[in-house]
Amino acid sequence: MKIGVLASQGAFAEHIDKLHQLGVEVVPVRLPEELEGLDGLIIPGGESTSIGRLMRDYQLTDKIRDRAENGLPILGTCAGMIILGKNSQNMYPEPLGLMDIEVRRNAFGRQRESFETELNIPVLGEKPFPGVFIRAPLIEQVDGKVEILARLADNTIVAARQGKFLALAFHPELTDDPRLHQYFLDIVAGRQ
Ligand code: GLN
C-alpha cells in the first residue's frame, strides 16, 4: 500500500512518521506526478489558505480533485479538513468541495483556541481517543450522505466520513494513538 502525504506546508512530517510506524510506503507529495500510483492521500493540518495556494501554484488542485472523484481515499486533518469541505467561508483559493460538510475556521474562542480532550469515537471501539485541537475548525453542518464519527460534549461535530473521505478537526498525528490512521488505511484497503 502506498500513501501520499501532501507536503506543501504544515504538519506533514508527523503523518509520515505515523504511517511508517504502521508499515506502509509513504510518498511526500509536492508535485502532481507524485500523485501517480497512490492508494490514498493525507492532507495535513497547517494553514488552509497557504496549503490551498501552494496546491494551486503547483498544479495539484485539479489533479487531486480528479483522482478523488475517481476513487482516491483522502484523510484531511484540521486545515486538511477545511480543504476537503465546501466553500462555506468564501475562501480563496477555493477548497476542494469533495465532502458535503460546512466548516467554520478557527471556530473555538480564545481560551480554547488550543486544547486537548478525550473523544468518544464509536468506530474505534470504547477506548477514548486523545483529541488535540489547535486553532481548530468545526463542522457546522453535514448533509445526509455524511456519517458523523465524533462530537464534543457540547455536540459540536469534529469528525466525519463520506465514502472514502475522512475529515478530522483535530490532530491524530500528534498523539501516540495510531487508531485513526489505521482506520483510514482500512478504508483504503476496502476493509471499512
Ligand atoms: N487555523 C487553521 C486554518 O484555518 C487550521 C489550524 C490547523 O490546521 N491546526 O487553516
Short mmCIF file of N, CA and C and ligand atoms in Angstrom, two decimals:
data_model
loop_
_atom_site.label_atom_id
_atom_site.label_comp_id
_atom_site.label_asym_id
_atom_site.label_seq_id
_atom_site.Cartn_x
_atom_site.Cartn_y
_atom_site.Cartn_z
N MET A 1 0.84 -1.19 0.00
CA MET A 1 0.00 0.00 0.00
C MET A 1 0.88 1.25 0.00
N LYS A 2 0.52 2.21 -0.84
CA LYS A 2 1.34 3.43 -0.95
C LYS A 2 0.46 4.64 -0.65
N ILE A 3 0.84 5.39 0.38
CA ILE A 3 0.04 6.54 0.81
C ILE A 3 0.84 7.83 0.61
N GLY A 4 0.23 8.82 -0.02
CA GLY A 4 0.86 10.12 -0.18
C GLY A 4 0.49 11.04 0.97
N VAL A 5 1.42 11.88 1.35
CA VAL A 5 1.12 12.93 2.33
C VAL A 5 1.46 14.26 1.67
N LEU A 6 0.44 15.11 1.50
CA LEU A 6 0.68 16.42 0.90
C LEU A 6 1.69 17.16 1.77
N ALA A 7 2.82 17.53 1.18
CA ALA A 7 3.93 18.06 1.98
C ALA A 7 4.25 19.50 1.58
N SER A 8 3.22 20.27 1.24
CA SER A 8 3.42 21.67 0.85
C SER A 8 3.71 22.52 2.08
N GLN A 9 2.93 22.32 3.14
CA GLN A 9 3.03 23.17 4.33
C GLN A 9 2.35 22.44 5.48
N GLY A 10 2.78 22.72 6.72
CA GLY A 10 2.07 22.19 7.88
C GLY A 10 2.66 20.92 8.46
N ALA A 11 1.81 20.16 9.17
CA ALA A 11 2.27 19.04 10.00
C ALA A 11 2.37 17.73 9.21
N PHE A 12 3.09 17.77 8.08
CA PHE A 12 3.15 16.56 7.25
C PHE A 12 4.14 15.53 7.79
N ALA A 13 5.24 15.99 8.41
CA ALA A 13 6.28 15.05 8.87
C ALA A 13 5.71 14.07 9.89
N GLU A 14 4.83 14.56 10.76
CA GLU A 14 4.25 13.71 11.81
C GLU A 14 3.35 12.63 11.20
N HIS A 15 2.61 13.00 10.14
CA HIS A 15 1.79 11.98 9.45
C HIS A 15 2.70 10.91 8.81
N ILE A 16 3.79 11.37 8.22
CA ILE A 16 4.72 10.44 7.57
C ILE A 16 5.27 9.45 8.60
N ASP A 17 5.66 9.96 9.78
CA ASP A 17 6.15 9.08 10.85
C ASP A 17 5.10 8.04 11.25
N LYS A 18 3.87 8.52 11.45
CA LYS A 18 2.79 7.62 11.86
C LYS A 18 2.60 6.50 10.84
N LEU A 19 2.62 6.86 9.56
CA LEU A 19 2.40 5.86 8.51
C LEU A 19 3.56 4.87 8.47
N HIS A 20 4.79 5.37 8.68
CA HIS A 20 5.94 4.46 8.73
C HIS A 20 5.77 3.47 9.87
N GLN A 21 5.32 3.99 11.04
CA GLN A 21 5.10 3.08 12.18
C GLN A 21 4.09 1.99 11.84
N LEU A 22 3.15 2.31 10.95
CA LEU A 22 2.13 1.32 10.58
C LEU A 22 2.59 0.45 9.41
N GLY A 23 3.81 0.70 8.96
CA GLY A 23 4.42 -0.20 7.97
C GLY A 23 3.98 0.00 6.54
N VAL A 24 3.51 1.22 6.20
CA VAL A 24 3.14 1.43 4.80
C VAL A 24 4.17 2.32 4.10
N GLU A 25 4.20 2.20 2.78
CA GLU A 25 5.11 3.03 1.98
C GLU A 25 4.51 4.43 1.88
N VAL A 26 5.35 5.46 2.07
CA VAL A 26 4.86 6.84 2.09
C VAL A 26 5.55 7.69 1.03
N VAL A 27 4.78 8.51 0.35
CA VAL A 27 5.34 9.44 -0.63
C VAL A 27 4.97 10.87 -0.22
N PRO A 28 5.97 11.71 0.10
CA PRO A 28 5.65 13.12 0.33
C PRO A 28 5.27 13.75 -1.02
N VAL A 29 4.12 14.42 -1.07
CA VAL A 29 3.63 14.93 -2.35
C VAL A 29 3.78 16.45 -2.41
N ARG A 30 4.58 16.91 -3.36
CA ARG A 30 4.69 18.35 -3.61
C ARG A 30 4.38 18.69 -5.07
N LEU A 31 4.46 17.67 -5.93
CA LEU A 31 4.27 17.87 -7.37
C LEU A 31 3.21 16.91 -7.89
N PRO A 32 2.51 17.31 -8.97
CA PRO A 32 1.41 16.48 -9.48
C PRO A 32 1.84 15.05 -9.80
N GLU A 33 3.04 14.87 -10.36
CA GLU A 33 3.42 13.49 -10.77
C GLU A 33 3.59 12.57 -9.55
N GLU A 34 3.76 13.18 -8.36
CA GLU A 34 3.90 12.34 -7.16
C GLU A 34 2.57 11.73 -6.71
N LEU A 35 1.48 12.13 -7.36
CA LEU A 35 0.18 11.52 -7.05
C LEU A 35 -0.03 10.19 -7.77
N GLU A 36 0.79 9.94 -8.78
CA GLU A 36 0.64 8.70 -9.57
C GLU A 36 0.84 7.48 -8.69
N GLY A 37 -0.03 6.53 -8.86
CA GLY A 37 0.16 5.24 -8.19
C GLY A 37 -0.15 5.22 -6.70
N LEU A 38 -0.71 6.32 -6.18
CA LEU A 38 -1.04 6.32 -4.75
C LEU A 38 -2.36 5.57 -4.50
N ASP A 39 -2.43 4.94 -3.32
CA ASP A 39 -3.67 4.28 -2.91
C ASP A 39 -4.49 5.16 -1.99
N GLY A 40 -3.88 6.20 -1.45
CA GLY A 40 -4.58 7.11 -0.55
C GLY A 40 -3.74 8.36 -0.36
N LEU A 41 -4.38 9.43 0.15
CA LEU A 41 -3.68 10.70 0.34
C LEU A 41 -4.10 11.32 1.67
N ILE A 42 -3.12 11.91 2.37
CA ILE A 42 -3.43 12.67 3.58
C ILE A 42 -3.15 14.15 3.33
N ILE A 43 -4.12 14.99 3.66
CA ILE A 43 -3.90 16.45 3.62
C ILE A 43 -3.80 16.90 5.07
N PRO A 44 -2.62 17.38 5.49
CA PRO A 44 -2.36 17.63 6.91
C PRO A 44 -2.94 18.95 7.40
N GLY A 45 -2.75 19.19 8.71
CA GLY A 45 -3.07 20.48 9.28
C GLY A 45 -1.97 21.48 8.97
N GLY A 46 -2.29 22.72 9.18
CA GLY A 46 -1.36 23.80 8.88
C GLY A 46 -2.20 25.04 8.71
N GLU A 47 -1.96 25.78 7.65
CA GLU A 47 -2.78 26.96 7.37
C GLU A 47 -3.50 26.71 6.04
N SER A 48 -4.82 26.61 6.12
CA SER A 48 -5.57 26.16 4.95
C SER A 48 -5.39 27.08 3.74
N THR A 49 -5.30 28.40 3.98
CA THR A 49 -5.13 29.29 2.82
C THR A 49 -3.76 29.08 2.17
N SER A 50 -2.72 28.87 2.99
CA SER A 50 -1.38 28.62 2.41
C SER A 50 -1.36 27.30 1.66
N ILE A 51 -1.95 26.26 2.27
CA ILE A 51 -1.96 24.96 1.62
C ILE A 51 -2.72 25.06 0.29
N GLY A 52 -3.86 25.76 0.31
CA GLY A 52 -4.66 25.93 -0.91
C GLY A 52 -3.89 26.67 -1.99
N ARG A 53 -3.15 27.68 -1.58
CA ARG A 53 -2.38 28.47 -2.55
C ARG A 53 -1.26 27.64 -3.16
N LEU A 54 -0.57 26.88 -2.31
CA LEU A 54 0.54 26.04 -2.82
C LEU A 54 0.00 24.93 -3.72
N MET A 55 -1.15 24.37 -3.34
CA MET A 55 -1.76 23.34 -4.19
C MET A 55 -2.06 23.92 -5.58
N ARG A 56 -2.61 25.12 -5.58
CA ARG A 56 -2.93 25.76 -6.87
C ARG A 56 -1.65 26.06 -7.65
N ASP A 57 -0.66 26.68 -7.00
CA ASP A 57 0.56 27.10 -7.69
C ASP A 57 1.34 25.91 -8.26
N TYR A 58 1.24 24.76 -7.60
CA TYR A 58 1.97 23.58 -8.09
C TYR A 58 1.08 22.64 -8.90
N GLN A 59 -0.03 23.16 -9.38
CA GLN A 59 -0.95 22.38 -10.23
C GLN A 59 -1.43 21.08 -9.58
N LEU A 60 -1.61 21.13 -8.26
CA LEU A 60 -2.07 19.92 -7.57
C LEU A 60 -3.60 19.89 -7.41
N THR A 61 -4.22 21.07 -7.37
CA THR A 61 -5.64 21.13 -7.02
C THR A 61 -6.51 20.28 -7.95
N ASP A 62 -6.41 20.53 -9.25
CA ASP A 62 -7.28 19.81 -10.19
C ASP A 62 -6.95 18.33 -10.22
N LYS A 63 -5.65 18.03 -10.12
CA LYS A 63 -5.22 16.63 -10.17
C LYS A 63 -5.74 15.86 -8.95
N ILE A 64 -5.66 16.49 -7.77
CA ILE A 64 -6.17 15.82 -6.57
C ILE A 64 -7.68 15.64 -6.68
N ARG A 65 -8.39 16.68 -7.14
CA ARG A 65 -9.85 16.57 -7.26
C ARG A 65 -10.21 15.45 -8.24
N ASP A 66 -9.46 15.42 -9.35
CA ASP A 66 -9.71 14.40 -10.36
C ASP A 66 -9.49 12.98 -9.81
N ARG A 67 -8.36 12.79 -9.11
CA ARG A 67 -8.08 11.46 -8.53
C ARG A 67 -9.15 11.10 -7.49
N ALA A 68 -9.55 12.09 -6.69
CA ALA A 68 -10.56 11.84 -5.64
C ALA A 68 -11.88 11.43 -6.27
N GLU A 69 -12.27 12.13 -7.33
CA GLU A 69 -13.54 11.80 -7.99
C GLU A 69 -13.48 10.42 -8.63
N ASN A 70 -12.27 9.93 -8.86
CA ASN A 70 -12.11 8.57 -9.39
C ASN A 70 -11.73 7.57 -8.31
N GLY A 71 -12.04 7.90 -7.06
CA GLY A 71 -11.97 6.89 -6.00
C GLY A 71 -10.78 6.96 -5.06
N LEU A 72 -9.91 7.96 -5.18
CA LEU A 72 -8.76 8.03 -4.26
C LEU A 72 -9.24 8.42 -2.86
N PRO A 73 -9.01 7.57 -1.85
CA PRO A 73 -9.39 7.92 -0.48
C PRO A 73 -8.52 9.08 0.04
N ILE A 74 -9.14 9.99 0.78
CA ILE A 74 -8.38 11.13 1.34
C ILE A 74 -8.75 11.33 2.80
N LEU A 75 -7.70 11.50 3.62
CA LEU A 75 -7.87 11.91 5.02
C LEU A 75 -7.43 13.36 5.14
N GLY A 76 -8.30 14.22 5.65
CA GLY A 76 -7.93 15.61 5.88
C GLY A 76 -8.00 15.91 7.37
N THR A 77 -6.90 16.42 7.94
CA THR A 77 -6.90 16.76 9.36
C THR A 77 -6.78 18.28 9.51
N CYS A 78 -7.65 18.85 10.32
CA CYS A 78 -7.63 20.27 10.65
C CYS A 78 -7.67 21.13 9.38
N ALA A 79 -6.60 21.84 9.01
CA ALA A 79 -6.64 22.60 7.77
C ALA A 79 -7.00 21.67 6.59
N GLY A 80 -6.54 20.43 6.65
CA GLY A 80 -6.87 19.45 5.60
C GLY A 80 -8.37 19.17 5.53
N MET A 81 -9.02 19.23 6.69
CA MET A 81 -10.48 19.06 6.71
C MET A 81 -11.16 20.25 6.01
N ILE A 82 -10.63 21.45 6.26
CA ILE A 82 -11.18 22.65 5.60
C ILE A 82 -11.07 22.50 4.08
N ILE A 83 -9.91 21.98 3.63
CA ILE A 83 -9.68 21.81 2.18
C ILE A 83 -10.64 20.78 1.58
N LEU A 84 -11.04 19.77 2.38
CA LEU A 84 -11.96 18.75 1.87
C LEU A 84 -13.40 19.26 1.77
N GLY A 85 -13.72 20.30 2.56
CA GLY A 85 -15.12 20.72 2.70
C GLY A 85 -15.58 21.67 1.61
N LYS A 86 -16.82 22.14 1.83
CA LYS A 86 -17.41 23.12 0.91
C LYS A 86 -16.83 24.50 1.19
N ASN A 87 -17.09 25.41 0.27
CA ASN A 87 -16.56 26.76 0.44
C ASN A 87 -17.50 27.59 1.31
N SER A 88 -17.65 27.21 2.59
CA SER A 88 -18.61 27.88 3.47
C SER A 88 -18.20 29.31 3.76
N GLN A 89 -16.91 29.60 3.68
CA GLN A 89 -16.45 30.91 4.15
C GLN A 89 -15.79 31.74 3.07
N ASN A 90 -16.20 31.49 1.84
CA ASN A 90 -15.65 32.25 0.72
C ASN A 90 -14.13 32.34 0.75
N MET A 91 -13.53 31.20 0.91
CA MET A 91 -12.06 31.17 0.94
C MET A 91 -11.51 31.28 -0.47
N TYR A 92 -10.34 31.83 -0.55
CA TYR A 92 -9.64 31.82 -1.83
C TYR A 92 -8.21 31.39 -1.60
N PRO A 93 -7.67 30.45 -2.35
CA PRO A 93 -8.33 29.59 -3.33
C PRO A 93 -9.42 28.73 -2.69
N GLU A 94 -10.37 28.35 -3.50
CA GLU A 94 -11.50 27.56 -3.00
C GLU A 94 -11.07 26.18 -2.52
N PRO A 95 -11.70 25.69 -1.45
CA PRO A 95 -11.42 24.31 -1.04
C PRO A 95 -11.94 23.32 -2.09
N LEU A 96 -11.61 22.04 -1.92
CA LEU A 96 -11.91 21.05 -2.95
C LEU A 96 -13.41 20.74 -3.05
N GLY A 97 -14.15 20.92 -1.96
CA GLY A 97 -15.59 20.64 -2.01
C GLY A 97 -15.91 19.17 -2.25
N LEU A 98 -15.05 18.29 -1.80
CA LEU A 98 -15.29 16.85 -2.01
C LEU A 98 -16.28 16.28 -1.00
N MET A 99 -16.36 16.91 0.18
CA MET A 99 -17.29 16.43 1.20
C MET A 99 -18.39 17.46 1.43
N ASP A 100 -19.59 16.96 1.70
CA ASP A 100 -20.72 17.85 1.95
C ASP A 100 -20.75 18.28 3.41
N ILE A 101 -19.69 18.98 3.79
CA ILE A 101 -19.62 19.50 5.16
C ILE A 101 -19.37 21.00 5.10
N GLU A 102 -20.12 21.71 5.94
CA GLU A 102 -19.90 23.16 6.10
C GLU A 102 -18.95 23.34 7.26
N VAL A 103 -17.86 24.01 7.01
CA VAL A 103 -16.80 24.09 8.01
C VAL A 103 -16.61 25.53 8.45
N ARG A 104 -16.42 25.73 9.74
CA ARG A 104 -16.07 27.08 10.24
C ARG A 104 -14.64 27.07 10.73
N ARG A 105 -13.82 27.95 10.17
CA ARG A 105 -12.40 28.02 10.56
C ARG A 105 -12.25 28.69 11.92
N ASN A 106 -11.15 28.36 12.59
CA ASN A 106 -10.79 28.99 13.87
C ASN A 106 -12.02 29.16 14.76
N ALA A 107 -12.71 28.05 14.95
CA ALA A 107 -14.06 28.11 15.49
C ALA A 107 -14.11 28.21 17.00
N PHE A 108 -13.00 27.94 17.66
CA PHE A 108 -13.04 27.92 19.12
C PHE A 108 -12.47 29.22 19.64
N GLY A 109 -13.17 29.79 20.63
CA GLY A 109 -12.76 31.11 21.14
C GLY A 109 -11.37 31.10 21.73
N ARG A 110 -10.92 32.26 22.12
CA ARG A 110 -9.54 32.42 22.54
C ARG A 110 -9.05 31.42 23.58
N GLN A 111 -9.83 31.28 24.67
CA GLN A 111 -9.39 30.40 25.75
C GLN A 111 -9.19 28.97 25.28
N ARG A 112 -10.02 28.58 24.32
CA ARG A 112 -9.96 27.19 23.90
C ARG A 112 -9.36 27.07 22.50
N GLU A 113 -8.61 28.10 22.11
CA GLU A 113 -8.02 28.06 20.78
C GLU A 113 -7.29 26.75 20.55
N SER A 114 -6.54 26.32 21.58
CA SER A 114 -5.89 25.03 21.51
C SER A 114 -6.22 24.29 22.79
N PHE A 115 -6.62 23.06 22.67
CA PHE A 115 -6.99 22.28 23.85
C PHE A 115 -6.95 20.80 23.52
N GLU A 116 -6.94 20.01 24.58
CA GLU A 116 -6.96 18.56 24.42
C GLU A 116 -8.15 18.01 25.13
N THR A 117 -8.81 17.04 24.54
CA THR A 117 -9.96 16.44 25.19
C THR A 117 -10.13 15.01 24.71
N GLU A 118 -10.69 14.18 25.57
CA GLU A 118 -10.91 12.80 25.17
C GLU A 118 -12.17 12.71 24.32
N LEU A 119 -12.05 12.00 23.21
CA LEU A 119 -13.19 11.90 22.30
C LEU A 119 -13.73 10.48 22.29
N ASN A 120 -15.02 10.41 22.24
CA ASN A 120 -15.67 9.12 22.07
C ASN A 120 -15.91 8.91 20.57
N ILE A 121 -15.21 7.92 19.99
CA ILE A 121 -15.35 7.66 18.55
C ILE A 121 -15.78 6.20 18.37
N PRO A 122 -17.08 5.95 18.30
CA PRO A 122 -17.58 4.58 18.32
C PRO A 122 -16.93 3.65 17.29
N VAL A 123 -16.59 4.14 16.10
CA VAL A 123 -15.98 3.23 15.10
C VAL A 123 -14.61 2.71 15.54
N LEU A 124 -14.01 3.33 16.57
CA LEU A 124 -12.70 2.88 17.04
C LEU A 124 -12.82 1.97 18.26
N GLY A 125 -14.02 1.79 18.76
CA GLY A 125 -14.19 0.99 19.98
C GLY A 125 -14.42 1.90 21.17
N GLU A 126 -14.31 1.31 22.35
CA GLU A 126 -14.73 2.05 23.54
C GLU A 126 -13.69 2.99 24.11
N LYS A 127 -12.43 2.66 23.90
CA LYS A 127 -11.37 3.49 24.49
C LYS A 127 -11.40 4.89 23.86
N PRO A 128 -11.43 5.94 24.70
CA PRO A 128 -11.48 7.29 24.14
C PRO A 128 -10.21 7.62 23.34
N PHE A 129 -10.37 8.53 22.38
CA PHE A 129 -9.24 8.94 21.54
C PHE A 129 -8.78 10.33 22.01
N PRO A 130 -7.45 10.52 22.15
CA PRO A 130 -6.98 11.85 22.59
C PRO A 130 -7.12 12.88 21.46
N GLY A 131 -8.02 13.83 21.65
CA GLY A 131 -8.25 14.85 20.62
C GLY A 131 -7.38 16.07 20.88
N VAL A 132 -6.46 16.36 19.96
CA VAL A 132 -5.60 17.54 20.09
C VAL A 132 -6.10 18.58 19.09
N PHE A 133 -6.61 19.68 19.62
CA PHE A 133 -7.21 20.72 18.77
C PHE A 133 -6.31 21.95 18.78
N ILE A 134 -5.90 22.39 17.61
CA ILE A 134 -5.01 23.57 17.51
C ILE A 134 -5.64 24.56 16.54
N ARG A 135 -6.14 25.65 17.09
CA ARG A 135 -6.87 26.65 16.28
C ARG A 135 -7.77 25.92 15.27
N ALA A 136 -8.55 25.04 15.82
CA ALA A 136 -9.25 24.05 15.00
C ALA A 136 -10.52 24.61 14.36
N PRO A 137 -10.88 24.02 13.24
CA PRO A 137 -12.19 24.31 12.65
C PRO A 137 -13.23 23.37 13.26
N LEU A 138 -14.50 23.65 13.05
CA LEU A 138 -15.53 22.68 13.41
C LEU A 138 -16.44 22.46 12.21
N ILE A 139 -17.20 21.38 12.29
CA ILE A 139 -18.15 21.09 11.21
C ILE A 139 -19.51 21.62 11.67
N GLU A 140 -20.03 22.61 10.94
CA GLU A 140 -21.28 23.25 11.35
C GLU A 140 -22.49 22.49 10.87
N GLN A 141 -22.34 21.85 9.71
CA GLN A 141 -23.49 21.19 9.12
C GLN A 141 -23.02 20.12 8.16
N VAL A 142 -23.78 19.03 8.12
CA VAL A 142 -23.45 17.97 7.16
C VAL A 142 -24.73 17.61 6.43
N ASP A 143 -24.61 17.02 5.25
CA ASP A 143 -25.84 16.54 4.63
C ASP A 143 -25.95 15.03 4.78
N GLY A 144 -27.04 14.45 4.27
CA GLY A 144 -27.40 13.07 4.56
C GLY A 144 -26.36 12.00 4.25
N LYS A 145 -25.47 12.25 3.30
CA LYS A 145 -24.51 11.21 2.91
C LYS A 145 -23.32 11.14 3.86
N VAL A 146 -23.26 12.09 4.78
CA VAL A 146 -22.11 12.18 5.66
C VAL A 146 -22.39 11.46 6.98
N GLU A 147 -21.43 10.63 7.38
CA GLU A 147 -21.56 9.91 8.65
C GLU A 147 -20.77 10.69 9.71
N ILE A 148 -21.44 11.03 10.80
CA ILE A 148 -20.75 11.75 11.87
C ILE A 148 -20.04 10.74 12.77
N LEU A 149 -18.73 10.92 12.95
CA LEU A 149 -17.95 9.94 13.72
C LEU A 149 -17.68 10.39 15.15
N ALA A 150 -17.65 11.70 15.38
CA ALA A 150 -17.35 12.17 16.74
C ALA A 150 -17.89 13.58 16.95
N ARG A 151 -18.30 13.79 18.21
CA ARG A 151 -18.75 15.12 18.63
C ARG A 151 -18.07 15.46 19.95
N LEU A 152 -17.96 16.73 20.24
CA LEU A 152 -17.54 17.16 21.58
C LEU A 152 -18.75 17.03 22.51
N ALA A 153 -18.51 17.22 23.81
CA ALA A 153 -19.59 17.11 24.80
C ALA A 153 -20.73 18.07 24.49
N ASP A 154 -20.44 19.22 23.88
CA ASP A 154 -21.50 20.19 23.57
C ASP A 154 -22.14 19.94 22.20
N ASN A 155 -21.84 18.75 21.62
CA ASN A 155 -22.45 18.32 20.36
C ASN A 155 -21.76 18.80 19.09
N THR A 156 -20.77 19.65 19.22
CA THR A 156 -20.03 20.11 18.05
C THR A 156 -19.46 18.90 17.29
N ILE A 157 -19.66 18.88 15.99
CA ILE A 157 -19.15 17.76 15.18
C ILE A 157 -17.68 17.99 14.86
N VAL A 158 -16.85 16.99 15.16
CA VAL A 158 -15.41 17.17 14.95
C VAL A 158 -14.78 16.04 14.11
N ALA A 159 -15.57 15.07 13.68
CA ALA A 159 -15.04 14.04 12.78
C ALA A 159 -16.19 13.50 11.94
N ALA A 160 -15.92 13.31 10.66
CA ALA A 160 -16.96 12.83 9.76
C ALA A 160 -16.35 12.05 8.61
N ARG A 161 -17.20 11.17 8.06
CA ARG A 161 -16.77 10.37 6.91
C ARG A 161 -17.83 10.42 5.82
N GLN A 162 -17.38 10.51 4.59
CA GLN A 162 -18.29 10.43 3.45
C GLN A 162 -17.62 9.52 2.44
N GLY A 163 -18.09 8.29 2.35
CA GLY A 163 -17.45 7.33 1.44
C GLY A 163 -16.00 7.13 1.82
N LYS A 164 -15.11 7.44 0.89
CA LYS A 164 -13.68 7.24 1.14
C LYS A 164 -12.97 8.48 1.68
N PHE A 165 -13.76 9.48 2.04
CA PHE A 165 -13.16 10.72 2.57
C PHE A 165 -13.41 10.80 4.08
N LEU A 166 -12.35 11.17 4.79
CA LEU A 166 -12.40 11.23 6.24
C LEU A 166 -11.90 12.61 6.67
N ALA A 167 -12.70 13.31 7.48
CA ALA A 167 -12.35 14.67 7.90
C ALA A 167 -12.29 14.74 9.42
N LEU A 168 -11.16 15.22 9.94
CA LEU A 168 -10.96 15.33 11.38
C LEU A 168 -10.57 16.76 11.72
N ALA A 169 -11.24 17.35 12.72
CA ALA A 169 -10.92 18.73 13.11
C ALA A 169 -9.64 18.80 13.93
N PHE A 170 -9.17 17.64 14.40
CA PHE A 170 -8.05 17.60 15.34
C PHE A 170 -6.84 16.90 14.71
N HIS A 171 -5.82 16.62 15.53
CA HIS A 171 -4.52 16.17 15.02
C HIS A 171 -4.12 14.79 15.56
N PRO A 172 -4.58 13.70 14.95
CA PRO A 172 -4.20 12.37 15.46
C PRO A 172 -2.72 12.09 15.28
N GLU A 173 -2.08 12.80 14.36
CA GLU A 173 -0.64 12.56 14.11
C GLU A 173 0.22 13.09 15.26
N LEU A 174 -0.36 13.92 16.14
CA LEU A 174 0.40 14.45 17.27
C LEU A 174 0.18 13.64 18.54
N THR A 175 -0.45 12.48 18.41
CA THR A 175 -0.68 11.62 19.56
C THR A 175 0.05 10.29 19.35
N ASP A 176 0.05 9.46 20.41
CA ASP A 176 0.65 8.12 20.27
C ASP A 176 -0.36 7.10 19.78
N ASP A 177 -1.58 7.55 19.56
CA ASP A 177 -2.65 6.61 19.23
C ASP A 177 -2.75 6.44 17.71
N PRO A 178 -2.49 5.23 17.20
CA PRO A 178 -2.49 5.04 15.75
C PRO A 178 -3.87 4.68 15.17
N ARG A 179 -4.91 4.64 16.02
CA ARG A 179 -6.16 4.03 15.55
C ARG A 179 -6.84 4.78 14.41
N LEU A 180 -6.74 6.10 14.36
CA LEU A 180 -7.41 6.79 13.25
C LEU A 180 -6.65 6.64 11.95
N HIS A 181 -5.32 6.59 12.03
CA HIS A 181 -4.55 6.31 10.81
C HIS A 181 -4.86 4.90 10.32
N GLN A 182 -4.94 3.97 11.28
CA GLN A 182 -5.27 2.59 10.91
C GLN A 182 -6.68 2.52 10.30
N TYR A 183 -7.60 3.29 10.86
CA TYR A 183 -8.97 3.32 10.32
C TYR A 183 -8.95 3.82 8.87
N PHE A 184 -8.13 4.86 8.62
CA PHE A 184 -8.02 5.36 7.25
C PHE A 184 -7.42 4.29 6.32
N LEU A 185 -6.39 3.60 6.81
CA LEU A 185 -5.78 2.54 5.99
C LEU A 185 -6.80 1.43 5.71
N ASP A 186 -7.68 1.18 6.66
CA ASP A 186 -8.75 0.18 6.45
C ASP A 186 -9.73 0.65 5.37
N ILE A 187 -10.00 1.95 5.33
CA ILE A 187 -10.85 2.48 4.26
C ILE A 187 -10.13 2.29 2.92
N VAL A 188 -8.85 2.61 2.90
CA VAL A 188 -8.06 2.48 1.67
C VAL A 188 -8.08 1.03 1.18
N ALA A 189 -7.94 0.09 2.13
CA ALA A 189 -7.88 -1.32 1.78
C ALA A 189 -9.25 -1.92 1.52
N GLY A 190 -10.30 -1.12 1.71
CA GLY A 190 -11.66 -1.63 1.49
C GLY A 190 -12.16 -2.49 2.63
N ARG A 191 -11.47 -2.43 3.78
CA ARG A 191 -11.91 -3.22 4.95
C ARG A 191 -12.95 -2.47 5.76
N GLN A 192 -13.10 -1.18 5.50
CA GLN A 192 -14.05 -0.36 6.26
C GLN A 192 -15.05 0.29 5.32
N1 GLN B 1 -6.48 27.63 11.76
C1 GLN B 1 -6.00 26.89 10.63
C2 GLN B 1 -6.76 27.25 9.35
O1 GLN B 1 -7.75 27.90 9.40
C3 GLN B 1 -6.10 25.41 10.86
C4 GLN B 1 -5.26 25.03 12.06
C5 GLN B 1 -4.63 23.69 11.98
O2 GLN B 1 -4.57 23.05 10.90
N2 GLN B 1 -4.06 23.25 13.09
O3 GLN B 1 -6.35 26.88 8.30
#
